[in-house]
Amino acid sequence: MLILNLVVVILLTLLTSIAFQGGSWLSWDFLTSNHAEDNPEASGVYQAIIGTFVTCLVCGLFAIPVGIGTAVFLEEYKPSNFWLRQFHGLVQLNINNLAGVPSIVYGILGLTVFVYMFGVFGKIEVNQPAPIEMGATYEYQIKTLGKEWVRFKAVDRNVNFFEVTEPVEITFGDGTTAMLNVIPKSESIPTDKELKLRSVFSGAKGSIFRSYSWYYFQFPFGKGVLAAGLTLALVILPIIIIATQEALRGVPDSLRQATFGLGANRWQVVKGVVLPSATPGIMTGAILAMSRAVGEAAPVLAVMGGVLGTTKGLTSLMDKSPILPITIYQWASDDNNQFENLSAAAIIVLLVFLLMMNAVAIFIRYRFEKRNRP
Amino acid sequence: MSNQPLTDSINPTANLRLRSVKSAHRWQVVVLIGLILCSMVTLATTFGIVFMLIYESSGFFLSDEIELSRFVTDTRWSLGQSKGEKFYGIWPLLSGTFRITGIAMLIAIPMGLIAAIYLSEFASQRTRAFLKPVLEILAGIPTVVLGFFAVTFITPYLLSPVGEFQVFNGAAAGIAVGILCLPLVASLAEDALQSVPRALREGAYGLGSTRFEVTVKVVLPAALSGIISSVLLSLSRAIGETMVVVLAAGSTPTFSLDPRTSSQTMTGFIVETFKSESVVPGTLSYYSIYAVAAVLFLITFTITVAGQIIRARYREVYE
């Protein structure tokens, strides 16, 4: 009894000490602003909330279907084929082992596979485009003699600087296009204002300008939220599989037999009877696994690094983004003590997040249990 | 499927039906292939981890600068620092990990087991309904939060009054990891106790035993394999725990038994190395991540497998 009281005391101490430290820092500004270097008063968790949300979305979209699929295969399909039976046993054995692998090891796996792809595509360098990509446009930008920045299309995306010698079609900042007027170095600057705006000396250098659309995709994924989300998915996959297996085992066999008796084949039984009646269990398990993913920092730290904020925000799945646990970690280890209080405030946000997810899980369990009662 | 002829003979629109059964069958094969592909993901993960650890850590062990014998015997580790002579004995990191794990287990095992026994054997329905959610909430607290708690509460308010502890020390991290493992031990051990059949308990009561005797002499021995495997599981969890030790245990690897000093663990080293942006594929510190991770994986994997063997071999099955 004493011990259990101690557990309650630990939990209360933990929550109150954090609430005490961070409570006064919680404000609307805190939720809507981003990390500011050396300025705790102006810092906030907006990007971190978005990042957490997107990362978990990627994670859930991958882990939940794959996890349910694996569990259905393990529980509902007992293959008669020899090889399939071996495979079946191997997968089951493997899941129990995977559940014991430290999450940081998954992080290293994510870094090696999703970010670097074992270096198969060569060394990945800063300011060089990824080997395979989609949704990116490459342009060179150059300053004309009229002090105007203009852009023109890049032919080779691997070349960072380009010397202009021939006229090309250029785009101005406001979207209008024109032909670039290249004048030899010996000539003087044209006096006509309009002509001056689109003139450069021959040999002027344009530097590369990359713009990415929202569906920008590259392979290997690079240090972005897609890689982080997939890594988290691998972390929670065993949890989802085990929870789903439990839920499937809870479906009474008589339901299956009755449906087989009606002439349904195995997949029809699974789809029409087993999965619907196991839904509450599966969903509770999935939500609890997701709440594990929300609080997991180590694998993401390995994949994305300790990002606190980015200037352009999250524009595509390949971008880095801060997430709540990493923000908490970075602020807590900051030399500036004010950030420690901010970290406590961020913890409150994270715990509220988790509380809401758990409340949803409990609600689902309660709702369906009531409906399924005979 | 075997129901095909049945449909044929009974249904007057057999032609139509037959086609639908056929397509249902075809669809079922497609689904089965999809499910097998899903299962492949977990297998691929394991093979990926093992292959990656062997392939990349070979870059460490086969490097000219590294002698394997010094890796397993030297008691100094300095790969985290950029300057100075390079020492690469794994022992300081191992000692950090085991110091923290030891403290954590000292907290989690007795408290977790007592909590489990109380919940399963002694608690009233109402206390259970209150305490189970408390344990579940404690289990759901993210580890980074517990690390924060260790730095801002455990070290300054619990440990500093008692002795001379460094700002970042192994004891605070150990206590926090213990708090983390406690609900895990409690819930798994409680499951094991609950699965002991009622008949055994009733039998012992019938022989005149007290509740305490029933618990200690009948239920505990019967649930022993489950309890041991729960302890082993939490042990491997404590060894692999990352965020708490990174925040609370400090970043100096020390080879000692003193929990008051900064004690970097294997996981702590991995994260610190990731954080220093200088890590580029191909360098020694990059490969050292994999070497340490390989050791970590080997240890946790051994513990997990041992837990499974114990559960499979010594489980008492009651009908």
Short mmCIF file of N, CA and C in Angstrom, two decimals, chain A residues 178-308:
data_model
loop_
_atom_site.label_atom_id
_atom_site.label_comp_id
_atom_site.label_asym_id
_atom_site.label_seq_id
_atom_site.Cartn_x
_atom_site.Cartn_y
_atom_site.Cartn_z
N ALA A 178 10.99 38.13 -70.36
CA ALA A 178 11.63 38.94 -71.40
C ALA A 178 12.86 38.17 -71.86
N MET A 179 13.54 38.64 -72.91
CA MET A 179 14.79 38.03 -73.31
C MET A 179 15.95 38.78 -72.66
N LEU A 180 16.91 38.00 -72.21
CA LEU A 180 18.06 38.63 -71.57
C LEU A 180 18.95 39.27 -72.65
N ASN A 181 19.39 40.46 -72.40
CA ASN A 181 20.25 41.16 -73.34
C ASN A 181 21.69 41.05 -72.86
N VAL A 182 22.49 40.27 -73.61
CA VAL A 182 23.88 40.07 -73.20
C VAL A 182 24.78 41.01 -74.00
N ILE A 183 25.48 41.86 -73.30
CA ILE A 183 26.36 42.79 -74.02
C ILE A 183 27.82 42.45 -73.72
N PRO A 184 28.67 42.56 -74.73
CA PRO A 184 30.09 42.27 -74.52
C PRO A 184 30.69 43.21 -73.47
N LYS A 185 31.72 42.73 -72.84
CA LYS A 185 32.31 43.48 -71.73
C LYS A 185 32.85 44.85 -72.16
N SER A 186 33.27 44.94 -73.42
CA SER A 186 33.89 46.18 -73.87
C SER A 186 32.86 47.31 -74.00
N GLU A 187 31.61 46.96 -74.24
CA GLU A 187 30.60 47.99 -74.46
C GLU A 187 30.21 48.67 -73.16
N SER A 188 29.61 49.86 -73.27
CA SER A 188 29.20 50.58 -72.06
C SER A 188 27.76 50.21 -71.70
N ILE A 189 27.36 50.59 -70.51
CA ILE A 189 26.02 50.27 -70.01
C ILE A 189 24.98 51.03 -70.83
N PRO A 190 23.94 50.34 -71.30
CA PRO A 190 22.92 51.04 -72.10
C PRO A 190 22.20 52.10 -71.27
N THR A 191 21.82 53.18 -71.94
CA THR A 191 21.17 54.28 -71.22
C THR A 191 19.67 54.06 -71.12
N ASP A 192 19.12 53.34 -72.11
CA ASP A 192 17.67 53.10 -72.10
C ASP A 192 17.30 52.30 -70.85
N LYS A 193 16.35 52.81 -70.08
CA LYS A 193 16.04 52.22 -68.79
C LYS A 193 15.49 50.80 -68.92
N GLU A 194 14.59 50.63 -69.89
CA GLU A 194 13.95 49.33 -70.07
C GLU A 194 14.98 48.28 -70.49
N LEU A 195 15.85 48.69 -71.38
CA LEU A 195 16.88 47.77 -71.87
C LEU A 195 17.88 47.46 -70.76
N LYS A 196 18.16 48.46 -69.93
CA LYS A 196 19.12 48.30 -68.85
C LYS A 196 18.65 47.24 -67.85
N LEU A 197 17.32 47.25 -67.65
CA LEU A 197 16.74 46.32 -66.69
C LEU A 197 16.98 44.87 -67.06
N ARG A 198 17.09 44.59 -68.38
CA ARG A 198 17.25 43.19 -68.77
C ARG A 198 18.60 42.94 -69.43
N SER A 199 19.59 43.72 -69.05
CA SER A 199 20.91 43.55 -69.65
C SER A 199 21.93 43.10 -68.62
N VAL A 200 22.81 42.23 -69.06
CA VAL A 200 23.97 41.88 -68.24
C VAL A 200 25.18 41.86 -69.13
N PHE A 201 26.36 42.02 -68.54
CA PHE A 201 27.58 41.85 -69.30
C PHE A 201 27.80 40.38 -69.57
N SER A 202 28.41 40.09 -70.69
CA SER A 202 28.74 38.71 -71.00
C SER A 202 29.71 38.17 -69.95
N GLY A 203 29.47 36.95 -69.52
CA GLY A 203 30.34 36.36 -68.51
C GLY A 203 29.85 36.58 -67.09
N ALA A 204 28.74 37.31 -66.93
CA ALA A 204 28.18 37.49 -65.58
C ALA A 204 27.72 36.15 -65.06
N LYS A 205 27.83 35.96 -63.75
CA LYS A 205 27.53 34.65 -63.18
C LYS A 205 26.16 34.64 -62.51
N GLY A 206 25.37 33.63 -62.85
CA GLY A 206 24.11 33.43 -62.15
C GLY A 206 24.29 32.33 -61.13
N SER A 207 23.70 32.47 -59.96
CA SER A 207 23.82 31.41 -58.95
C SER A 207 22.52 30.63 -58.86
N ILE A 208 22.64 29.39 -58.46
CA ILE A 208 21.48 28.50 -58.53
C ILE A 208 20.42 28.88 -57.49
N PHE A 209 19.19 28.75 -57.90
CA PHE A 209 18.07 29.06 -57.00
C PHE A 209 17.08 27.91 -57.10
N ARG A 210 16.91 27.20 -55.97
CA ARG A 210 16.00 26.05 -56.00
C ARG A 210 14.67 26.46 -55.39
N SER A 211 13.60 26.07 -56.05
CA SER A 211 12.30 26.26 -55.40
C SER A 211 11.57 24.92 -55.39
N TYR A 212 10.93 24.63 -54.27
CA TYR A 212 10.32 23.32 -54.09
C TYR A 212 8.81 23.47 -53.98
N SER A 213 8.09 22.60 -54.66
CA SER A 213 6.63 22.60 -54.51
C SER A 213 6.27 21.79 -53.26
N TRP A 214 5.00 21.82 -52.87
CA TRP A 214 4.60 21.15 -51.64
C TRP A 214 4.72 19.63 -51.78
N TYR A 215 4.68 19.12 -53.01
CA TYR A 215 4.78 17.66 -53.17
C TYR A 215 6.20 17.24 -53.48
N TYR A 216 7.16 18.12 -53.17
CA TYR A 216 8.55 17.81 -53.47
C TYR A 216 8.95 16.47 -52.86
N PHE A 217 9.58 15.64 -53.67
CA PHE A 217 9.98 14.32 -53.20
C PHE A 217 11.41 14.04 -53.65
N GLN A 218 12.20 13.49 -52.75
CA GLN A 218 13.54 13.11 -53.17
C GLN A 218 13.87 11.74 -52.59
N PHE A 219 14.83 11.10 -53.22
CA PHE A 219 15.26 9.80 -52.75
C PHE A 219 16.77 9.72 -52.82
N PRO A 220 17.46 9.33 -51.77
CA PRO A 220 17.01 9.07 -50.41
C PRO A 220 16.29 10.28 -49.80
N PHE A 221 15.49 10.03 -48.77
CA PHE A 221 14.58 11.06 -48.30
C PHE A 221 15.27 12.26 -47.67
N GLY A 222 16.51 12.11 -47.25
CA GLY A 222 17.17 13.24 -46.58
C GLY A 222 16.64 13.42 -45.18
N LYS A 223 17.22 14.41 -44.49
CA LYS A 223 16.82 14.62 -43.09
C LYS A 223 15.54 15.42 -43.02
N GLY A 224 14.41 14.75 -43.20
CA GLY A 224 13.15 15.47 -43.19
C GLY A 224 12.09 14.76 -42.40
N VAL A 225 10.88 15.30 -42.40
CA VAL A 225 9.83 14.71 -41.59
C VAL A 225 9.37 13.36 -42.15
N LEU A 226 9.54 13.14 -43.46
CA LEU A 226 9.15 11.84 -44.00
C LEU A 226 10.03 10.74 -43.41
N ALA A 227 11.35 10.97 -43.43
CA ALA A 227 12.27 9.99 -42.86
C ALA A 227 11.99 9.81 -41.37
N ALA A 228 11.75 10.92 -40.67
CA ALA A 228 11.49 10.82 -39.23
C ALA A 228 10.20 10.05 -38.96
N GLY A 229 9.15 10.35 -39.74
CA GLY A 229 7.87 9.67 -39.54
C GLY A 229 7.99 8.18 -39.80
N LEU A 230 8.70 7.82 -40.88
CA LEU A 230 8.85 6.40 -41.19
C LEU A 230 9.65 5.69 -40.10
N THR A 231 10.67 6.37 -39.58
CA THR A 231 11.46 5.76 -38.50
C THR A 231 10.58 5.50 -37.28
N LEU A 232 9.77 6.51 -36.92
CA LEU A 232 8.85 6.32 -35.79
C LEU A 232 7.88 5.18 -36.07
N ALA A 233 7.48 5.06 -37.34
CA ALA A 233 6.56 3.97 -37.69
C ALA A 233 7.20 2.62 -37.39
N LEU A 234 8.49 2.49 -37.70
CA LEU A 234 9.17 1.23 -37.41
C LEU A 234 9.21 0.99 -35.90
N VAL A 235 9.37 2.09 -35.12
CA VAL A 235 9.43 1.93 -33.68
C VAL A 235 8.11 1.39 -33.13
N ILE A 236 6.99 1.94 -33.62
CA ILE A 236 5.70 1.56 -33.00
C ILE A 236 5.05 0.37 -33.70
N LEU A 237 5.63 -0.07 -34.82
CA LEU A 237 5.03 -1.20 -35.54
C LEU A 237 4.83 -2.44 -34.66
N PRO A 238 5.85 -2.87 -33.90
CA PRO A 238 5.63 -4.05 -33.06
C PRO A 238 4.50 -3.85 -32.04
N ILE A 239 4.42 -2.62 -31.50
CA ILE A 239 3.37 -2.35 -30.51
C ILE A 239 2.00 -2.49 -31.15
N ILE A 240 1.83 -1.92 -32.34
CA ILE A 240 0.54 -2.01 -33.02
C ILE A 240 0.21 -3.46 -33.35
N ILE A 241 1.22 -4.19 -33.83
CA ILE A 241 0.96 -5.58 -34.21
C ILE A 241 0.51 -6.38 -32.99
N ILE A 242 1.22 -6.22 -31.87
CA ILE A 242 0.88 -7.00 -30.69
C ILE A 242 -0.52 -6.64 -30.18
N ALA A 243 -0.84 -5.32 -30.18
CA ALA A 243 -2.17 -4.90 -29.72
C ALA A 243 -3.26 -5.44 -30.63
N THR A 244 -3.01 -5.39 -31.96
CA THR A 244 -4.01 -5.88 -32.89
C THR A 244 -4.21 -7.39 -32.74
N GLN A 245 -3.10 -8.10 -32.52
CA GLN A 245 -3.22 -9.55 -32.33
C GLN A 245 -4.10 -9.86 -31.12
N GLU A 246 -3.87 -9.09 -30.03
CA GLU A 246 -4.70 -9.29 -28.84
C GLU A 246 -6.18 -9.08 -29.17
N ALA A 247 -6.44 -7.99 -29.93
CA ALA A 247 -7.82 -7.67 -30.26
C ALA A 247 -8.43 -8.77 -31.12
N LEU A 248 -7.65 -9.31 -32.07
CA LEU A 248 -8.18 -10.34 -32.96
C LEU A 248 -8.44 -11.63 -32.19
N ARG A 249 -7.55 -11.91 -31.21
CA ARG A 249 -7.76 -13.12 -30.41
C ARG A 249 -9.02 -13.01 -29.58
N GLY A 250 -9.42 -11.78 -29.28
CA GLY A 250 -10.62 -11.58 -28.47
C GLY A 250 -11.92 -11.82 -29.22
N VAL A 251 -11.84 -11.93 -30.55
CA VAL A 251 -13.07 -12.19 -31.31
C VAL A 251 -13.43 -13.66 -31.17
N PRO A 252 -14.64 -13.97 -30.71
CA PRO A 252 -14.99 -15.37 -30.48
C PRO A 252 -14.97 -16.19 -31.77
N ASP A 253 -14.47 -17.40 -31.67
CA ASP A 253 -14.32 -18.25 -32.84
C ASP A 253 -15.67 -18.60 -33.47
N SER A 254 -16.71 -18.61 -32.64
CA SER A 254 -18.02 -18.98 -33.17
C SER A 254 -18.45 -18.03 -34.29
N LEU A 255 -18.09 -16.76 -34.15
CA LEU A 255 -18.43 -15.80 -35.21
C LEU A 255 -17.79 -16.20 -36.53
N ARG A 256 -16.50 -16.60 -36.47
CA ARG A 256 -15.80 -17.00 -37.68
C ARG A 256 -16.45 -18.24 -38.28
N GLN A 257 -16.69 -19.24 -37.41
CA GLN A 257 -17.26 -20.51 -37.91
C GLN A 257 -18.61 -20.26 -38.57
N ALA A 258 -19.43 -19.41 -37.94
CA ALA A 258 -20.75 -19.14 -38.50
C ALA A 258 -20.63 -18.52 -39.88
N THR A 259 -19.68 -17.62 -40.05
CA THR A 259 -19.54 -16.96 -41.34
C THR A 259 -18.98 -17.91 -42.38
N PHE A 260 -18.04 -18.76 -41.97
CA PHE A 260 -17.56 -19.80 -42.90
C PHE A 260 -18.73 -20.66 -43.33
N GLY A 261 -19.60 -20.96 -42.39
CA GLY A 261 -20.75 -21.79 -42.68
C GLY A 261 -21.67 -21.18 -43.71
N LEU A 262 -21.68 -19.86 -43.79
CA LEU A 262 -22.50 -19.19 -44.79
C LEU A 262 -21.83 -19.18 -46.15
N GLY A 263 -20.64 -19.77 -46.26
CA GLY A 263 -19.97 -19.87 -47.55
C GLY A 263 -18.98 -18.77 -47.82
N ALA A 264 -18.65 -18.00 -46.82
CA ALA A 264 -17.68 -16.93 -47.03
C ALA A 264 -16.28 -17.51 -47.08
N ASN A 265 -15.41 -16.88 -47.85
CA ASN A 265 -14.02 -17.32 -47.81
C ASN A 265 -13.28 -16.55 -46.73
N ARG A 266 -12.00 -16.89 -46.55
CA ARG A 266 -11.30 -16.37 -45.38
C ARG A 266 -11.26 -14.84 -45.35
N TRP A 267 -10.95 -14.25 -46.49
CA TRP A 267 -10.86 -12.80 -46.51
C TRP A 267 -12.21 -12.16 -46.21
N GLN A 268 -13.30 -12.77 -46.75
CA GLN A 268 -14.62 -12.22 -46.46
C GLN A 268 -14.93 -12.32 -44.97
N VAL A 269 -14.52 -13.41 -44.35
CA VAL A 269 -14.72 -13.53 -42.90
C VAL A 269 -13.97 -12.43 -42.17
N VAL A 270 -12.71 -12.25 -42.57
CA VAL A 270 -11.89 -11.24 -41.88
C VAL A 270 -12.48 -9.85 -42.08
N LYS A 271 -12.81 -9.54 -43.34
CA LYS A 271 -13.26 -8.19 -43.65
C LYS A 271 -14.65 -7.93 -43.07
N GLY A 272 -15.53 -8.91 -43.20
CA GLY A 272 -16.92 -8.67 -42.84
C GLY A 272 -17.23 -8.87 -41.37
N VAL A 273 -16.50 -9.76 -40.70
CA VAL A 273 -16.88 -10.11 -39.33
C VAL A 273 -15.77 -9.83 -38.32
N VAL A 274 -14.57 -10.36 -38.59
CA VAL A 274 -13.53 -10.28 -37.56
C VAL A 274 -13.07 -8.84 -37.34
N LEU A 275 -12.70 -8.17 -38.44
CA LEU A 275 -12.18 -6.80 -38.28
C LEU A 275 -13.20 -5.86 -37.64
N PRO A 276 -14.47 -5.85 -38.11
CA PRO A 276 -15.41 -4.94 -37.46
C PRO A 276 -15.55 -5.19 -35.96
N SER A 277 -15.58 -6.47 -35.55
CA SER A 277 -15.79 -6.67 -34.12
C SER A 277 -14.50 -6.48 -33.33
N ALA A 278 -13.37 -6.44 -34.01
CA ALA A 278 -12.13 -6.17 -33.28
C ALA A 278 -11.75 -4.69 -33.34
N THR A 279 -12.54 -3.89 -34.05
CA THR A 279 -12.17 -2.48 -34.27
C THR A 279 -11.86 -1.71 -32.99
N PRO A 280 -12.71 -1.77 -31.95
CA PRO A 280 -12.37 -0.97 -30.78
C PRO A 280 -11.01 -1.33 -30.20
N GLY A 281 -10.72 -2.62 -30.10
CA GLY A 281 -9.42 -3.03 -29.57
C GLY A 281 -8.28 -2.54 -30.44
N ILE A 282 -8.46 -2.68 -31.76
CA ILE A 282 -7.40 -2.26 -32.68
C ILE A 282 -7.18 -0.76 -32.57
N MET A 283 -8.30 -0.01 -32.53
CA MET A 283 -8.15 1.45 -32.50
C MET A 283 -7.52 1.91 -31.19
N THR A 284 -7.92 1.30 -30.09
CA THR A 284 -7.30 1.68 -28.81
C THR A 284 -5.80 1.41 -28.88
N GLY A 285 -5.44 0.23 -29.35
CA GLY A 285 -4.02 -0.10 -29.45
C GLY A 285 -3.28 0.87 -30.35
N ALA A 286 -3.90 1.21 -31.49
CA ALA A 286 -3.24 2.10 -32.44
C ALA A 286 -3.05 3.49 -31.82
N ILE A 287 -4.07 3.97 -31.12
CA ILE A 287 -3.94 5.31 -30.53
C ILE A 287 -2.87 5.31 -29.44
N LEU A 288 -2.85 4.26 -28.62
CA LEU A 288 -1.83 4.21 -27.57
C LEU A 288 -0.43 4.15 -28.19
N ALA A 289 -0.31 3.39 -29.29
CA ALA A 289 0.99 3.34 -29.96
C ALA A 289 1.36 4.70 -30.53
N MET A 290 0.36 5.40 -31.08
CA MET A 290 0.64 6.73 -31.61
C MET A 290 1.07 7.68 -30.50
N SER A 291 0.48 7.52 -29.31
CA SER A 291 0.88 8.43 -28.24
C SER A 291 2.31 8.12 -27.81
N ARG A 292 2.73 6.88 -27.99
CA ARG A 292 4.15 6.58 -27.77
C ARG A 292 4.99 7.33 -28.79
N ALA A 293 4.53 7.32 -30.05
CA ALA A 293 5.29 7.99 -31.10
C ALA A 293 5.38 9.49 -30.86
N VAL A 294 4.31 10.09 -30.34
CA VAL A 294 4.31 11.53 -30.10
C VAL A 294 5.40 11.91 -29.10
N GLY A 295 5.61 11.06 -28.09
CA GLY A 295 6.57 11.41 -27.05
C GLY A 295 7.98 10.94 -27.32
N GLU A 296 8.18 10.23 -28.42
CA GLU A 296 9.49 9.62 -28.68
C GLU A 296 10.44 10.64 -29.28
N ALA A 297 11.60 10.82 -28.65
CA ALA A 297 12.53 11.83 -29.15
C ALA A 297 13.79 11.23 -29.76
N ALA A 298 14.27 10.13 -29.17
CA ALA A 298 15.59 9.63 -29.56
C ALA A 298 15.70 9.29 -31.05
N PRO A 299 14.78 8.50 -31.63
CA PRO A 299 14.94 8.17 -33.05
C PRO A 299 14.90 9.40 -33.94
N VAL A 300 14.02 10.36 -33.60
CA VAL A 300 13.92 11.55 -34.43
C VAL A 300 15.19 12.39 -34.32
N LEU A 301 15.74 12.40 -33.11
CA LEU A 301 17.00 13.13 -32.90
C LEU A 301 18.09 12.55 -33.80
N ALA A 302 18.10 11.24 -33.93
CA ALA A 302 19.10 10.60 -34.77
C ALA A 302 18.86 10.93 -36.24
N VAL A 303 17.60 10.97 -36.66
CA VAL A 303 17.31 11.14 -38.08
C VAL A 303 17.40 12.60 -38.50
N MET A 304 16.73 13.50 -37.74
CA MET A 304 16.66 14.89 -38.18
C MET A 304 17.69 15.78 -37.51
N GLY A 305 18.26 15.31 -36.41
CA GLY A 305 19.14 16.18 -35.63
C GLY A 305 18.30 17.06 -34.72
N GLY A 306 18.98 17.82 -33.88
CA GLY A 306 18.24 18.62 -32.91
C GLY A 306 17.73 19.93 -33.47
N VAL A 307 16.75 19.85 -34.37
CA VAL A 307 16.23 21.06 -35.00
C VAL A 307 15.37 21.84 -34.01
N LEU A 308 15.56 23.13 -33.93
CA LEU A 308 14.69 23.94 -33.08
C LEU A 308 13.76 24.81 -33.90
#
